[in-house]
XYZ file of C-alpha atoms in Angstrom:
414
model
C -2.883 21.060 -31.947
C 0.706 20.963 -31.373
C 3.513 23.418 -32.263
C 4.545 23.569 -35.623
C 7.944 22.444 -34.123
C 6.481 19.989 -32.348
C 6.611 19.147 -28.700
C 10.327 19.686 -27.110
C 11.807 17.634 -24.908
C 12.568 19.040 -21.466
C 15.505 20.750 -20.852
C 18.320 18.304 -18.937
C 18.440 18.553 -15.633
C 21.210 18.978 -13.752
C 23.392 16.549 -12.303
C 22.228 14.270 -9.812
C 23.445 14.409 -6.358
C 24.767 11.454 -4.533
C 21.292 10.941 -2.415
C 19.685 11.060 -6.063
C 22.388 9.084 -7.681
C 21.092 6.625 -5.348
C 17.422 6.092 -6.819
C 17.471 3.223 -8.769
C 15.011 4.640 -11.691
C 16.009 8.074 -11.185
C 15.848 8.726 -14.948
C 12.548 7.185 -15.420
C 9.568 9.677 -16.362
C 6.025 8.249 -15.853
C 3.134 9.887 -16.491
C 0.235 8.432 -14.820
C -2.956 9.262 -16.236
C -4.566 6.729 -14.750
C -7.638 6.280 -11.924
C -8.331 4.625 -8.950
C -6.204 1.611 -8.310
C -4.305 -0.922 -10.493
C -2.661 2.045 -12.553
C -1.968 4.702 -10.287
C -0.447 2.067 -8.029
C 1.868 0.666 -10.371
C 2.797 4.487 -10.932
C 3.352 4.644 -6.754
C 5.651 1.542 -6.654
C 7.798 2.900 -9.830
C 7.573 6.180 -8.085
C 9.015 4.799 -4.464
C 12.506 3.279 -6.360
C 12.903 7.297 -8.058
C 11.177 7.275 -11.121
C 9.528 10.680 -11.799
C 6.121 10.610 -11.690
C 3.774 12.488 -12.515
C 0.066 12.389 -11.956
C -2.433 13.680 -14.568
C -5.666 14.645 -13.553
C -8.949 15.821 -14.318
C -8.745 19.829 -13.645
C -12.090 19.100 -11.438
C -12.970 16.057 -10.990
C -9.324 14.609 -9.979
C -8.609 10.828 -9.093
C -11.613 9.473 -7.629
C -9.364 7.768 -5.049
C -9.221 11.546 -4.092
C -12.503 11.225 -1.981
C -12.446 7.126 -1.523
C -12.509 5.788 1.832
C -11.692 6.858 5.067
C -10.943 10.797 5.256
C -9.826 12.941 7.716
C -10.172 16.640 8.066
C -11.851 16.127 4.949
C -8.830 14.794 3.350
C -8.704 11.383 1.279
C -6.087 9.049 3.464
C -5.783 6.457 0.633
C -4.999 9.969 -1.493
C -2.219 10.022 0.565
C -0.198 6.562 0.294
C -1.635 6.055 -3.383
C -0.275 9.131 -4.770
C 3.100 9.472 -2.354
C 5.824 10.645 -4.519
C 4.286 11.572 -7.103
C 3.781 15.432 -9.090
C 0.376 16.429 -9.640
C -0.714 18.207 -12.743
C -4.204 19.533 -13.379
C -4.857 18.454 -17.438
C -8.109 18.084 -18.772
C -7.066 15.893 -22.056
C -10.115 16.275 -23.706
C -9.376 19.923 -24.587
C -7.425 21.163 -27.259
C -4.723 22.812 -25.063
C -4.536 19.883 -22.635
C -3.789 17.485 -25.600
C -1.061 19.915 -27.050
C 0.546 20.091 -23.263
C 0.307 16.477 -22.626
C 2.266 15.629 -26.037
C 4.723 18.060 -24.547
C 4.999 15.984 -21.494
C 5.359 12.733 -23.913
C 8.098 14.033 -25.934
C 10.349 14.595 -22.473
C 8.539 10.716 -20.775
C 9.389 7.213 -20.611
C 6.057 5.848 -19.675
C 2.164 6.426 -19.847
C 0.131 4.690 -17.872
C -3.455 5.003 -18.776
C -7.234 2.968 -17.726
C -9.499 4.320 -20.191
C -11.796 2.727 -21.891
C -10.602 1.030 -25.200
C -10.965 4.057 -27.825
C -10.638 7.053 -25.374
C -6.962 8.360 -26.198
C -8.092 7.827 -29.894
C -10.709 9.772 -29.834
C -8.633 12.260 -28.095
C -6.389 12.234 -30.672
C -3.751 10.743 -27.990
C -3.601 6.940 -29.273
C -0.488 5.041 -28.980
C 0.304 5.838 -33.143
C 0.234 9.804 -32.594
C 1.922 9.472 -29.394
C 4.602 7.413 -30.936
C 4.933 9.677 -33.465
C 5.950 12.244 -31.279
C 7.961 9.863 -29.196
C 9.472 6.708 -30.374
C 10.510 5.494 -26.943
C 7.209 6.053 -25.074
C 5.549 3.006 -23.523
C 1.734 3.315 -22.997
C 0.135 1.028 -20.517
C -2.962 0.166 -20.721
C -4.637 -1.102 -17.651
C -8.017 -2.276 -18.137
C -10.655 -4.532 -17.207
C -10.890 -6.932 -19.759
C -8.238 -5.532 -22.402
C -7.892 -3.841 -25.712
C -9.896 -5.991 -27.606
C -12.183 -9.401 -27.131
C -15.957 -8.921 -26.809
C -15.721 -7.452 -23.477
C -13.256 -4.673 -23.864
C -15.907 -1.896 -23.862
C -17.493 -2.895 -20.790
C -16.723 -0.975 -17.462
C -13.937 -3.134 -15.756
C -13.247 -3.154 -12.047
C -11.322 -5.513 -9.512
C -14.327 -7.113 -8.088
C -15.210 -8.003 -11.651
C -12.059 -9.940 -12.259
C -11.926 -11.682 -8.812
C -15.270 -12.959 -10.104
C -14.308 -14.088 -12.955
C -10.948 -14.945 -12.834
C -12.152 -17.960 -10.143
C -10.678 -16.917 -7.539
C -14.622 -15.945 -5.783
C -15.473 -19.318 -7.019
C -12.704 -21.182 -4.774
C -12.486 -18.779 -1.812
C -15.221 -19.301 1.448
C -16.522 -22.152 3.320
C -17.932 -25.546 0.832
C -21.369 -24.713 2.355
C -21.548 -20.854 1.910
C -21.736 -18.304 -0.846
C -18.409 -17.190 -3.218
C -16.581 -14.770 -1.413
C -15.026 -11.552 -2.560
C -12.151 -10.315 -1.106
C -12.852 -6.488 1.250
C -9.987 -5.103 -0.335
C -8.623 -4.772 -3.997
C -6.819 -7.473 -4.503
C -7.053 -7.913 -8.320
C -5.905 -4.360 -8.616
C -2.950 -4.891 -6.620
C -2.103 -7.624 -8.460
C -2.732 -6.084 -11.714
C -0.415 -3.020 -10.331
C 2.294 -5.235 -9.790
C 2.000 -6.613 -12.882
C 2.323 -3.633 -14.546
C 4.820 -1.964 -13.141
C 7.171 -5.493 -13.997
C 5.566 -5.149 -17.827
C 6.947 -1.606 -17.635
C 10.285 -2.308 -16.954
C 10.198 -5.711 -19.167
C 9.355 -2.688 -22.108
C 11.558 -0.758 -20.580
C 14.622 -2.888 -21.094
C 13.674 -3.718 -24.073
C 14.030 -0.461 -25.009
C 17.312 -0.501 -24.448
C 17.529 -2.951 -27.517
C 15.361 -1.931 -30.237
C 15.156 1.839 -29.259
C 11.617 2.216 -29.296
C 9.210 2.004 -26.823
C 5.667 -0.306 -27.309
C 2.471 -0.359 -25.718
C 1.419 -2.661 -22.897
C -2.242 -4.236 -22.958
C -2.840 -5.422 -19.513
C -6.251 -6.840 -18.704
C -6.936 -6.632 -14.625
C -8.384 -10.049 -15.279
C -5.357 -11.865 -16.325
C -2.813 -11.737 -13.445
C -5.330 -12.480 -10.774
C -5.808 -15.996 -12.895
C -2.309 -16.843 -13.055
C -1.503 -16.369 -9.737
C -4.258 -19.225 -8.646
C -2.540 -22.016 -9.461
C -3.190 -24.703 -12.048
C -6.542 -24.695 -12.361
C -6.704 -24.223 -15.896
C -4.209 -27.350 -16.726
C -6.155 -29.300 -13.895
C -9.092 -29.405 -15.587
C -7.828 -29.498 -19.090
C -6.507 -32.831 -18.504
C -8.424 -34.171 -15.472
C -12.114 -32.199 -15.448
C -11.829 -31.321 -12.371
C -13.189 -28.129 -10.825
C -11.434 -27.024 -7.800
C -14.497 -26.675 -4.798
C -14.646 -23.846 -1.630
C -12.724 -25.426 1.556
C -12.721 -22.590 3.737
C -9.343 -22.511 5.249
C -8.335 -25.805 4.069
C -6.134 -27.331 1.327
C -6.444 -30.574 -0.928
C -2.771 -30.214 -0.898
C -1.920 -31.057 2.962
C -3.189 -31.124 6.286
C -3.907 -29.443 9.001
C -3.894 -26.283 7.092
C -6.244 -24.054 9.062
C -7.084 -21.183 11.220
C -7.138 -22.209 15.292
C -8.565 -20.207 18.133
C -6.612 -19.946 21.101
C -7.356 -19.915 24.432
C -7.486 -16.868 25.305
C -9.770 -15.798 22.256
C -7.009 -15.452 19.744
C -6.293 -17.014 16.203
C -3.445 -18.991 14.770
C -2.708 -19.865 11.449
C -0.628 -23.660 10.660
C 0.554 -24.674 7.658
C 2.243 -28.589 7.366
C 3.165 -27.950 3.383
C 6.317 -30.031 4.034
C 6.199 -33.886 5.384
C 8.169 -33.033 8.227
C 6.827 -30.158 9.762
C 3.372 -31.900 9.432
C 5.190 -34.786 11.409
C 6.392 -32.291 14.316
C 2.817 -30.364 14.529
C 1.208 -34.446 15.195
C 3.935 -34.987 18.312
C 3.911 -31.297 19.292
C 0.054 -31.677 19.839
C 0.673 -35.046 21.604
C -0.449 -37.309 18.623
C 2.259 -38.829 17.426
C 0.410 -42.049 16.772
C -1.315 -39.997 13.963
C 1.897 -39.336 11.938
C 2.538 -43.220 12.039
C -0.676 -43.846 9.748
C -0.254 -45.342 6.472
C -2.206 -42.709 5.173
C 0.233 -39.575 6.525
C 2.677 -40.316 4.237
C 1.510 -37.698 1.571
C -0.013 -34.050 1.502
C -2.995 -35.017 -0.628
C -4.053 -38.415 1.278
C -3.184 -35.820 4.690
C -6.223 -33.670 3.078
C -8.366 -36.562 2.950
C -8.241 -36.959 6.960
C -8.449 -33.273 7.613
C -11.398 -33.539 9.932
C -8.983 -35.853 12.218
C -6.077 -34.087 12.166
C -7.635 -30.702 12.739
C -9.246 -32.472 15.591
C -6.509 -33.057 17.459
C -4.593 -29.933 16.997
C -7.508 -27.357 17.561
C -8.175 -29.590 20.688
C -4.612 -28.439 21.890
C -4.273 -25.262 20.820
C -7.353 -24.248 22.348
C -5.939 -25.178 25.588
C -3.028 -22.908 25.230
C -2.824 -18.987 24.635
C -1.358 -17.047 21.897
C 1.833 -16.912 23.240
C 1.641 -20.337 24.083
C 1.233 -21.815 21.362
C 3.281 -19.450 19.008
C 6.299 -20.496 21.517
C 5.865 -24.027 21.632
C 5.353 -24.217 17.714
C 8.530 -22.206 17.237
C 10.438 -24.725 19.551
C 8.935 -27.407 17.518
C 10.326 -25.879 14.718
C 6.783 -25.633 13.182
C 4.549 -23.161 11.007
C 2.179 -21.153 12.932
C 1.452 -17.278 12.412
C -0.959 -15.524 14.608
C -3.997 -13.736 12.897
C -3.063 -10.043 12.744
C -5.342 -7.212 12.451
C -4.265 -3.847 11.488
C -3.168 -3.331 15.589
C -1.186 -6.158 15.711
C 0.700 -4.855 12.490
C 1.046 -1.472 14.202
C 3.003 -3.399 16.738
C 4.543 -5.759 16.020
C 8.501 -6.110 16.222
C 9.150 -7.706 13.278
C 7.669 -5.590 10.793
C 8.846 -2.614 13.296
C 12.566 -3.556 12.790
C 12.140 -3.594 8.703
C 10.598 -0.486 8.947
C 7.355 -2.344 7.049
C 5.304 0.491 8.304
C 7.283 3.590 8.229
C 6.272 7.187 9.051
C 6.362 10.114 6.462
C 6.213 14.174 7.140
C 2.950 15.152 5.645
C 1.631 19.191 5.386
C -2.131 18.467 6.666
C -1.395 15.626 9.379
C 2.407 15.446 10.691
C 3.752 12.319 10.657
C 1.467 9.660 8.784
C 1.986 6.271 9.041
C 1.798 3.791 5.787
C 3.420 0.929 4.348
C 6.738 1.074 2.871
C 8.176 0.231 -0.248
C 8.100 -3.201 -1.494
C 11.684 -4.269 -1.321
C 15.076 -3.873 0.137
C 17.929 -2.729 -2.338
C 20.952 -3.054 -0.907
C 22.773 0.340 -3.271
C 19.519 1.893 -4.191
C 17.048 1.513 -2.188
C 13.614 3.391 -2.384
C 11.918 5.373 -0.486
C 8.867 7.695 0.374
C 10.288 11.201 -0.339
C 6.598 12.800 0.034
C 2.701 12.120 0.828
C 0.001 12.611 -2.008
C -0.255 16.424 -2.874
C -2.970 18.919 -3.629
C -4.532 18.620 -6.820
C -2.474 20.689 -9.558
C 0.040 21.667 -7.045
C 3.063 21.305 -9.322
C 0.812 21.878 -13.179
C 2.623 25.308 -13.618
C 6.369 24.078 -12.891
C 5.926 21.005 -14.194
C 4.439 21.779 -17.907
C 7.007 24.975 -17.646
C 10.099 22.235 -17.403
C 8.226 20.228 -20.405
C 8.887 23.468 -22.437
C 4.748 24.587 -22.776
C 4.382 27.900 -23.589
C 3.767 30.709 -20.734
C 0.521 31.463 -22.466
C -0.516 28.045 -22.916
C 0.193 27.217 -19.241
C -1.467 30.532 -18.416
C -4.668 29.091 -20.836
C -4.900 25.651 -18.830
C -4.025 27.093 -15.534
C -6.620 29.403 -15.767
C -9.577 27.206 -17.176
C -8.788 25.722 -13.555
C -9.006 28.876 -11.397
């Protein structure tokens, strides 16, 4: 139960300093409450341009992405990129005094992000109505599998289940071989992104109607609009887009090469004239002069030609070969990376794409870096993922809990 004041907001804090003036959602407070991926990473990327975050977490049981994947020293590694720059409170928001703290927190946020099931804040007595209530201007996003409502809400939702069924397992491998899911969480990221761009869309809104909304994001739904036409396609012309491997119906050669020297290349002819300059580069000019080269699609239909002759020649040539003579050429070719070649690389070492942060367990830990250049406020990484509850004491103190109700929650914990 709450105060019979009700929860206070925070008290201001004091005036930023130029390096803070310089965060671009400096006076944005998040409260992430969400697990695993697609809603604690749309937290991280709000996080990395200055919003405050803060993550909420089981007083036990923590994230899950705690104890995912590789560890070291029996630390979590994703732990540590996922949950960079972020606070972390220890809240167990099925309890009594966790649900009076957290509408604390709410009365002094911007933004909840949340992936329960449908129902859960309800029945916590947190739904969007009572947190409204004590906030007009919060925003709760909810990240789910399938969404708030539909036949499938209830059902456990996870980003293996939407590449499934958003098509994209359907379309991706070779035409003779099984659907293939991606190794990594792509629909999450996805979704993430997603969310954190419907968070500032509410945000801004905001700024008009001076009250905030909530956000039903289904992990499902992004994944499927970022594949294209499908949908339309078949609306008007039945058709159902097949595997190709590494090819396209859209142009040719599109496909993956191996080099002489054991390597792989990636080329790409999307436009008419680079696929013209890949044909004489690979000494088969003749080709380009075909009726049929005119157009991507008709291209497609002679892939097994055209592939032909350029795997022919750049199997005669090494990586560096063939990246130089393709860059002369003025052409589109990208070698296959794995994660050493990213480590190394000079490109993505002049952007800083993989930058190093300080962190208390492990020194100087490499991870990607923020999504974007700003060129007046740019983000940054300010910190690695921290202990579980390291900041719940502070933090709830600044959100103007009680001593003895931090002392209560604290101390359920230790």
């Amino acid at each position: 139960m709450s105060s019979p004041t009700g929860p206070q907001p925070p008290s201001p804090p004091p005036a930023p300093s130029p390096v803070e003036s310089a965060k671009a959602l400096r006076d944005l407070v998040v409260l992430d409450v969400a697990t695993l991926f697609a809603g604690p990473m749309a937290a991280t990327m709000l996080g990395d341009f200055g919003a405050e975050v803060i993550k909420v977490e089981h007083p036990e049981k923590g994230d899950p992405v705690r104890t995912h994947g590789a560890s070291k020293d029996g630390k979590g590694l994703w732990w540590k990129m996922l949950s960079r720059n972020k606070s972390a409170v220890a809240l167990y928001l099925g309890s009594e005094s966790g649900q009076e703290a957290f509408k604390h927190m709410v009365a002094g946020a911007d933004v909840v992000i949340e992936n329960f099931r449908p129902g859960t804040l309800e029945r916590w007595g947190l739904g969007y109505d009572t947190l409204s209530a004590v906030n007009p201007g919060i925003i709760l996003a909810r990240v789910t599998g399938f969404g708030q409502y539909g036949p499938y809400a209830g059902r456990p939702g996870f980003g293996t289940l939407a590449e499934a069924m958003s098509g994209f397992a359907a379309i991706t491998g070779e035409p003779d071989g099984p659907p293939t899911l991606p190794p990594f969480g792509l629909a999450d990221g996805i979704a993430a992104l997603t969310t954190a761009y419907a968070v500032m869309t509410a945000v801004h809104a905001r700024q008009h109607t001076g009250r905030g909304q909530e956000i039903d994001l289904a992990i499902t739904e992004p994944i499927l609009s970022v594949l294209g036409a499908q949908p339309t396609v078949y609306d008007q012309l039945g058709t159902v887009q097949q595997r190709q491997g590494n090819r396209s119906s859209n142009n040719a050669p599109r496909n993956t090469y191996r080099t002489a020297d054991g390597t792989w290349v990636a080329v790409s002819t999307s436009a008419q004239s680079v696929a013209e300059r890949v044909m004489t580069l690979v000494g088969r000019p003749d080709l380009a002069q075909q009726p049929w080269f005119a157009t991507g699609a008709d291209r497609a239909r002679h892939a097994d030609e055209l592939d032909e002759a350029v795997g022919a020649w750049i199997a005669r040539h090494n990586r560096d070969e063939v990246i130089a003579a393709f860059e002369k050429a003025q052409a589109a070719v990208a070698p296959i990376y794995d994660v050493r070649d990213i480590m190394t690389d000079p490109q993505f070492a002049a952007r800083d794409t993989i930058t190093t942060v300080d962190d208390p367990d492990f020194g100087p830990l490499r991870m990607q870096n923020v999504l974007f250049g700003l060129s007046e406020t740019p983000g940054a990484i300010r910190h690695t993922g921290p202990e579980l509850g390291a900041h719940t004491r502070e933090v709830l103190a600044r959100f103007g809990v009680a001593p003895e109700l931090i002392a209560r929650i604290t101390g359920e914990r230790e």
